[in-house]
XYZ file of C-alpha atoms in Angstrom:
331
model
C 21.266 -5.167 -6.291
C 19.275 -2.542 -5.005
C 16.951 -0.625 -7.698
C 17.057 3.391 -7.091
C 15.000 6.041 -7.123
C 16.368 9.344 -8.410
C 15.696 12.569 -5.822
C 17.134 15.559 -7.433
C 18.967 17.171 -4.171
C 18.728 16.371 -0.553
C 16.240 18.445 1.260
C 17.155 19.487 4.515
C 14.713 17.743 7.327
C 15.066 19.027 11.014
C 12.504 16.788 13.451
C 12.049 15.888 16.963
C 10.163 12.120 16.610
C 10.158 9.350 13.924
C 6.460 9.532 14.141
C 5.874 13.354 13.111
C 2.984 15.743 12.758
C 0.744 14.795 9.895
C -2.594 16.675 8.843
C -3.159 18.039 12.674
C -2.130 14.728 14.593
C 1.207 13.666 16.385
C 2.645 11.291 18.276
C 2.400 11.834 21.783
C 5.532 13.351 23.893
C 6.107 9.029 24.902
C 7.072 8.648 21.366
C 9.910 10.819 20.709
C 12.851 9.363 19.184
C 15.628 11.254 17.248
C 14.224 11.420 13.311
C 16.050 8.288 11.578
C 18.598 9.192 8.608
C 18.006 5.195 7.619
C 15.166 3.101 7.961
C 13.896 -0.007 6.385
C 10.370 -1.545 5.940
C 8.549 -4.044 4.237
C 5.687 -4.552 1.098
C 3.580 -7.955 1.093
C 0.242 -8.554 -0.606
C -1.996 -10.917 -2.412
C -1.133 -13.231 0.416
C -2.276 -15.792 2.208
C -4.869 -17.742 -0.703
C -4.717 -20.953 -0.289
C -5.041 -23.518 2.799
C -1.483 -24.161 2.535
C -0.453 -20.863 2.132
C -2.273 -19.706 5.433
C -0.812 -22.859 7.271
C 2.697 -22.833 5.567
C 3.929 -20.248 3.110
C 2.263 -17.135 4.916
C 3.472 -18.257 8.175
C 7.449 -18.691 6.588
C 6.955 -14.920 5.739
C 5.869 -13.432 8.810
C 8.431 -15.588 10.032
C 11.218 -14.068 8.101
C 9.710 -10.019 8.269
C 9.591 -10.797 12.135
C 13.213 -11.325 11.887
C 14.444 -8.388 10.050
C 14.638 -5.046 11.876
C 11.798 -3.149 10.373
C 10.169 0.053 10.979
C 7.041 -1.569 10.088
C 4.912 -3.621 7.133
C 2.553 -2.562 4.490
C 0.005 -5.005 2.779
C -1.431 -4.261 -0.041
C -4.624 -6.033 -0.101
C -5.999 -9.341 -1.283
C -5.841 -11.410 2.005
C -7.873 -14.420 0.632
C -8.831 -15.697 -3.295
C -11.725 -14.475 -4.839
C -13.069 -17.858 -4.434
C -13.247 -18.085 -0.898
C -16.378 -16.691 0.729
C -16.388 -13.904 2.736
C -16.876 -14.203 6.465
C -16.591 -13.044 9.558
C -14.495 -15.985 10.804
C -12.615 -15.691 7.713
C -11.711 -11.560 8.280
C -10.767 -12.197 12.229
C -8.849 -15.224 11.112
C -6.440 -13.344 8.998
C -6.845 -10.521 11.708
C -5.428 -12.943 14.080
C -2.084 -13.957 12.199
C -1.846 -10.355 10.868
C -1.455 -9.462 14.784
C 1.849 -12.141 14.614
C 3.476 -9.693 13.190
C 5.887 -7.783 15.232
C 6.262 -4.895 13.595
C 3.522 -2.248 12.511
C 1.267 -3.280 10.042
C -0.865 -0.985 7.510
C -3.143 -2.952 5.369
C -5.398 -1.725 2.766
C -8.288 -3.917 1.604
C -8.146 -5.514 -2.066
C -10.950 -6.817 -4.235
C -10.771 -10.678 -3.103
C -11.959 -9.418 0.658
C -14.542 -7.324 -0.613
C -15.710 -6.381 -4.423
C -15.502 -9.564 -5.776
C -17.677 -10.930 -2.552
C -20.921 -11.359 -4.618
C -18.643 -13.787 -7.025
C -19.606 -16.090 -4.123
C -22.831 -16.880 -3.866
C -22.813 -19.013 -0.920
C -22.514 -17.868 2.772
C -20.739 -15.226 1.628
C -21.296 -11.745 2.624
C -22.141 -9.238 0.016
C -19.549 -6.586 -1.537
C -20.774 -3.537 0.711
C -21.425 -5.578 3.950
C -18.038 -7.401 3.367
C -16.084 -3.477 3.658
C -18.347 -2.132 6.815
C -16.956 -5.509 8.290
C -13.322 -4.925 7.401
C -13.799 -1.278 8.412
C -15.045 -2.742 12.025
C -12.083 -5.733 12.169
C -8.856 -4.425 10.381
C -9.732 -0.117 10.644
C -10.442 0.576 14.511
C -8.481 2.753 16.709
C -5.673 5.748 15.332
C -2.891 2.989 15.319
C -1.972 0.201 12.925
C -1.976 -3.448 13.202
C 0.858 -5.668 14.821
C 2.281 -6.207 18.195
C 4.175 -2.820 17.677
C 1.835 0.078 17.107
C 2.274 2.929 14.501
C -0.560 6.332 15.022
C -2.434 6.944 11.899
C -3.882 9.925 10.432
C -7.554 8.189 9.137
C -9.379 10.081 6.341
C -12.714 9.430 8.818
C -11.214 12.143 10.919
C -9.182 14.087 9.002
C -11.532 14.737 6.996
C -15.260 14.808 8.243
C -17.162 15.084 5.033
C -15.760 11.432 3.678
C -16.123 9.729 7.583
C -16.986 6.488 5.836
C -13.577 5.413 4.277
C -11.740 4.343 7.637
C -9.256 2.497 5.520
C -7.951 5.252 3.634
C -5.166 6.414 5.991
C -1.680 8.360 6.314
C 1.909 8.719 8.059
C 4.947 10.020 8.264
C 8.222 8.660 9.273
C 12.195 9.905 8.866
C 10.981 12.669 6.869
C 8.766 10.832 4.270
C 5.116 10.596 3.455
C 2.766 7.508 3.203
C -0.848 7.136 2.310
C -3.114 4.185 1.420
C -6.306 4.818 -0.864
C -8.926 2.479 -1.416
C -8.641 1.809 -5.062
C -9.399 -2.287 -5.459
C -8.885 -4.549 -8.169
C -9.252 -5.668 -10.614
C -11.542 -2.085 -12.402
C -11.832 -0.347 -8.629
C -15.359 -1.268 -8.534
C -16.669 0.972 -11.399
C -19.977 1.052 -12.371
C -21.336 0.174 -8.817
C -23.779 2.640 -7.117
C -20.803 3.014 -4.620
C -18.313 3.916 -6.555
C -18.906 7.792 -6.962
C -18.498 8.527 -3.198
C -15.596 6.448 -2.926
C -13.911 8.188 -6.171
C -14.907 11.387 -4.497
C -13.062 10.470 -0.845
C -10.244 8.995 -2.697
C -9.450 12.038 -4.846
C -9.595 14.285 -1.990
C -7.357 12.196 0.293
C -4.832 11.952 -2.448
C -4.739 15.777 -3.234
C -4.486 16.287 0.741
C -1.482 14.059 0.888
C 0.459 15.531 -1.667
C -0.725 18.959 0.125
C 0.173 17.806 3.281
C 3.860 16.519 2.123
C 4.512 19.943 0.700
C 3.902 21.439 3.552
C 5.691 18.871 5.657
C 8.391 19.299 3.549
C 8.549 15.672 2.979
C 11.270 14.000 1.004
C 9.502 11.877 -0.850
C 5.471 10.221 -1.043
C 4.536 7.058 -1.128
C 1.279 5.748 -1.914
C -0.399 2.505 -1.784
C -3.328 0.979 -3.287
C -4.464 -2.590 -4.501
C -5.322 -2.235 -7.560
C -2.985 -2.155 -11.107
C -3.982 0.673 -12.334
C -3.618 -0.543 -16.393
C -0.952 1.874 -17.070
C -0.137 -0.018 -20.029
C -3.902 0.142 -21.617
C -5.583 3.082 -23.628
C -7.595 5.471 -22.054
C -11.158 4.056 -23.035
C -9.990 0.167 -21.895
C -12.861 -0.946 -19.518
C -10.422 -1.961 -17.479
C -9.375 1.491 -16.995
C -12.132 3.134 -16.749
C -12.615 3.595 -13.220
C -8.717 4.404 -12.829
C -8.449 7.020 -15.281
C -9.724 10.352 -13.305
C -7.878 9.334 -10.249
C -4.757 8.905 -12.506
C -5.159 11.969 -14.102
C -5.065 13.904 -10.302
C -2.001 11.889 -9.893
C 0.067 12.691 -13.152
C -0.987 16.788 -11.903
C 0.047 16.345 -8.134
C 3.006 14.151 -9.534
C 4.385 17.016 -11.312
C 3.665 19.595 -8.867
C 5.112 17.866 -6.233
C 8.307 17.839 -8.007
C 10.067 15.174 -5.930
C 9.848 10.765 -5.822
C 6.284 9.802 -5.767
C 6.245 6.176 -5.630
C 2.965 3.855 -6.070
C 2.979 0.958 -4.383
C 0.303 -1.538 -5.833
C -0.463 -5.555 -6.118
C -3.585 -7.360 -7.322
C -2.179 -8.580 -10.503
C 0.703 -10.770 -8.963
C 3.764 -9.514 -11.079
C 6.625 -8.664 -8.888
C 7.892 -5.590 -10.705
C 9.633 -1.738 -10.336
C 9.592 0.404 -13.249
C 8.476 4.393 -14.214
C 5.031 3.972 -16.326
C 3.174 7.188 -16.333
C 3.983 9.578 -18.789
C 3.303 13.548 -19.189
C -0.151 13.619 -21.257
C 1.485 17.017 -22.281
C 4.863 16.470 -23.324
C 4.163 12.326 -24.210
C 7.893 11.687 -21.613
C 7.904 9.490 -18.666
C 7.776 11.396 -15.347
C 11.022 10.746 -13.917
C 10.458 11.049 -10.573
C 7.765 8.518 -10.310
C 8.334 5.437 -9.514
C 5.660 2.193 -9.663
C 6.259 -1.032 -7.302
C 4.205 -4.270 -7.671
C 4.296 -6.894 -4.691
C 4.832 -10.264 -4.948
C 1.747 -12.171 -4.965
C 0.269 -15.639 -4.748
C 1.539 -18.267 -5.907
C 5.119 -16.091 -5.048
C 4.971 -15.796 -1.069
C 7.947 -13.298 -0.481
C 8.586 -9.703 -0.038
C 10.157 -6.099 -1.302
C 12.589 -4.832 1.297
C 12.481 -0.799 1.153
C 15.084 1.012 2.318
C 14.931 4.987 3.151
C 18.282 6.722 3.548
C 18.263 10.948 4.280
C 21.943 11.133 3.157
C 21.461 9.445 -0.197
C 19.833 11.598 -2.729
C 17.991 8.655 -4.465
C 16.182 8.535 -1.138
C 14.805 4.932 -1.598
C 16.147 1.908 -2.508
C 14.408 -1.509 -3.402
C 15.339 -5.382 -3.189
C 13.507 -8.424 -3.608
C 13.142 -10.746 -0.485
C 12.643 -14.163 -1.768
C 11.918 -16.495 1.444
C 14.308 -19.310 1.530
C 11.300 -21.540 3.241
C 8.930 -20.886 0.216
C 11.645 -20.720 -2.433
C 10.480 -23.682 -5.423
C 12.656 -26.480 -6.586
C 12.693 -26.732 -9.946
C 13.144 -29.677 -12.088
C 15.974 -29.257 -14.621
């Protein structure tokens, strides 16, 4: 059964492509479509790991996504475990079976393919060196991944002053907003002479979203990251320490924004959908917000997300488990 999100009255969305104007660039006159009422896409991450996964369990996936008719896919990071070195051959390996795929695919890079690269220490590139290559491999070009190509608004254009972060990136389709941040696992890299400028990009790309969806008069927002973002923990947790400003900026734009915000998020490999932040003013859950965690390795499946402009709940979520990588238990 298909979990709901609650959108408090229809909003009226007139358009002219599926691919619409976002933050200055649009899809060329080739690409215009009638805006779809319904539309369906899918949410992977923490996957492939292992050598069997890569071989087997990853390949059963794309296998099944390919199959479904899909606007496109989003990955949410971790594309290797934090025990496997990081490599060139490794990062155009997974580049290669990402490009199986026949839909569009968005991925945003996770700690295992990057942070946690000086866990490593042999033949391994190191943390920094590890992004600038994942920037050059995964990040080129205005489109996505895949054999079908989505344009993409980049935060290296759209907004000069934070040219670095390539991977930071945002969309629009049927009427609804989508933007990936790089905010890794498993404490977003805190404490690391990089981390400042990155914090600094990735508050200003979220704030531009949300600006940019009001003034599209989006529907709804979705936003993915890697990281968990420790919800559940106090304030002065470690392991929310380098979460808590950029979840503060949400909670405010949240609010503001008035309509569904969902975060999308993987990293620590607990399939879930559930409404965790809460008003620091009034102490109630925000309604309107909405958190989804991918499955993750050992699990290699997939969320089905379904986006309907007639319904008022807007978005709807169910579980794909892949009948290939489905376990048999022992009684």
């Amino acid at each position: 059964m298909f979990t709901r999100l609650l959108l408090a009255g229809v909003l009226a969305f007139v358009g002219t492509a599926g691919i619409t104007s976002v933050g200055g660039t649009a899809a060329g006159a080739a690409d215009a479509r009638p805006e779809p009422e319904t539309f369906e896409f899918a949410l992977i991450g923490d996957v492939p790991y292992s050598d069997f996964e890569v071989t087997n369990s990853f390949p059963n996936l794309i296998e099944e996504v390919n199959q479904a008719p899909l606007a496109f896919v989003i990955h949410d990071g971790d594309i290797k475990s934090g025990s496997t070195a990081c490599t060139a051959e490794l990062f155009r390996s997974r580049y290669a079976q990402f490009q199986t795929l026949a839909h569009p695919l968005i991925y945003i890079p996770g700690d295992n393919e990057w942070t946690d690269c000086g866990r490593v220490k042999t033949n391994s590139l190191a943390p920094e060196a590890a992004l600038d290559l994942l920037r050059e491999i995964f990040c080129q070009g205005s489109e996505s991944l895949g054999q079908r190509q989505l344009p993409l608004v980049r935060q290296s254009e759209a907004q000069p002053e934070h040219r670095a972060y390539r991977e930071n990136v945002r969309w629009a389709y049927g009427g609804v907003m989508f933007a990936g941040l790089n905010l890794p696992g498993s404490g977003n890299n805190f404490g690391r002479s990089e981390f400042a400028a990155r914090q600094a990009a990735n508050l200003a790309w979220l704030r531009d979203s949300f600006a940019v969806a009001h003034r599209e008069k989006s529907r709804a927002l979705m936003l993915i990251i890697q990281a968990n973002p420790r919800f559940d923990l106090a304030a002065t947790n470690q392991l929310r320490a380098g979460f808590n400003e950029w979840l503060a900026a949400l909670e405010r734009e949240t609010i503001a924004f008035d309509r569904p915000v969902v975060l999308v998020h993987g990293d620590s490999h607990y399939f879930r959908i559930d409404k965790p932040l809460v008003s620091s003013r009034s102490g109630r859950r925000i309604e309107h917000f909405t958190r989804v965690e991918t499955f993750g390795h050992p699990d290699a499946h997939w969320v089905r997300v379904r986006v309907d402009a007639r319904d008022p709940e807007v978005f709807s979520f169910h579980p794909q488990i892949v009948a290939k990588n489905r376990l048999r238990h022992d009684p």
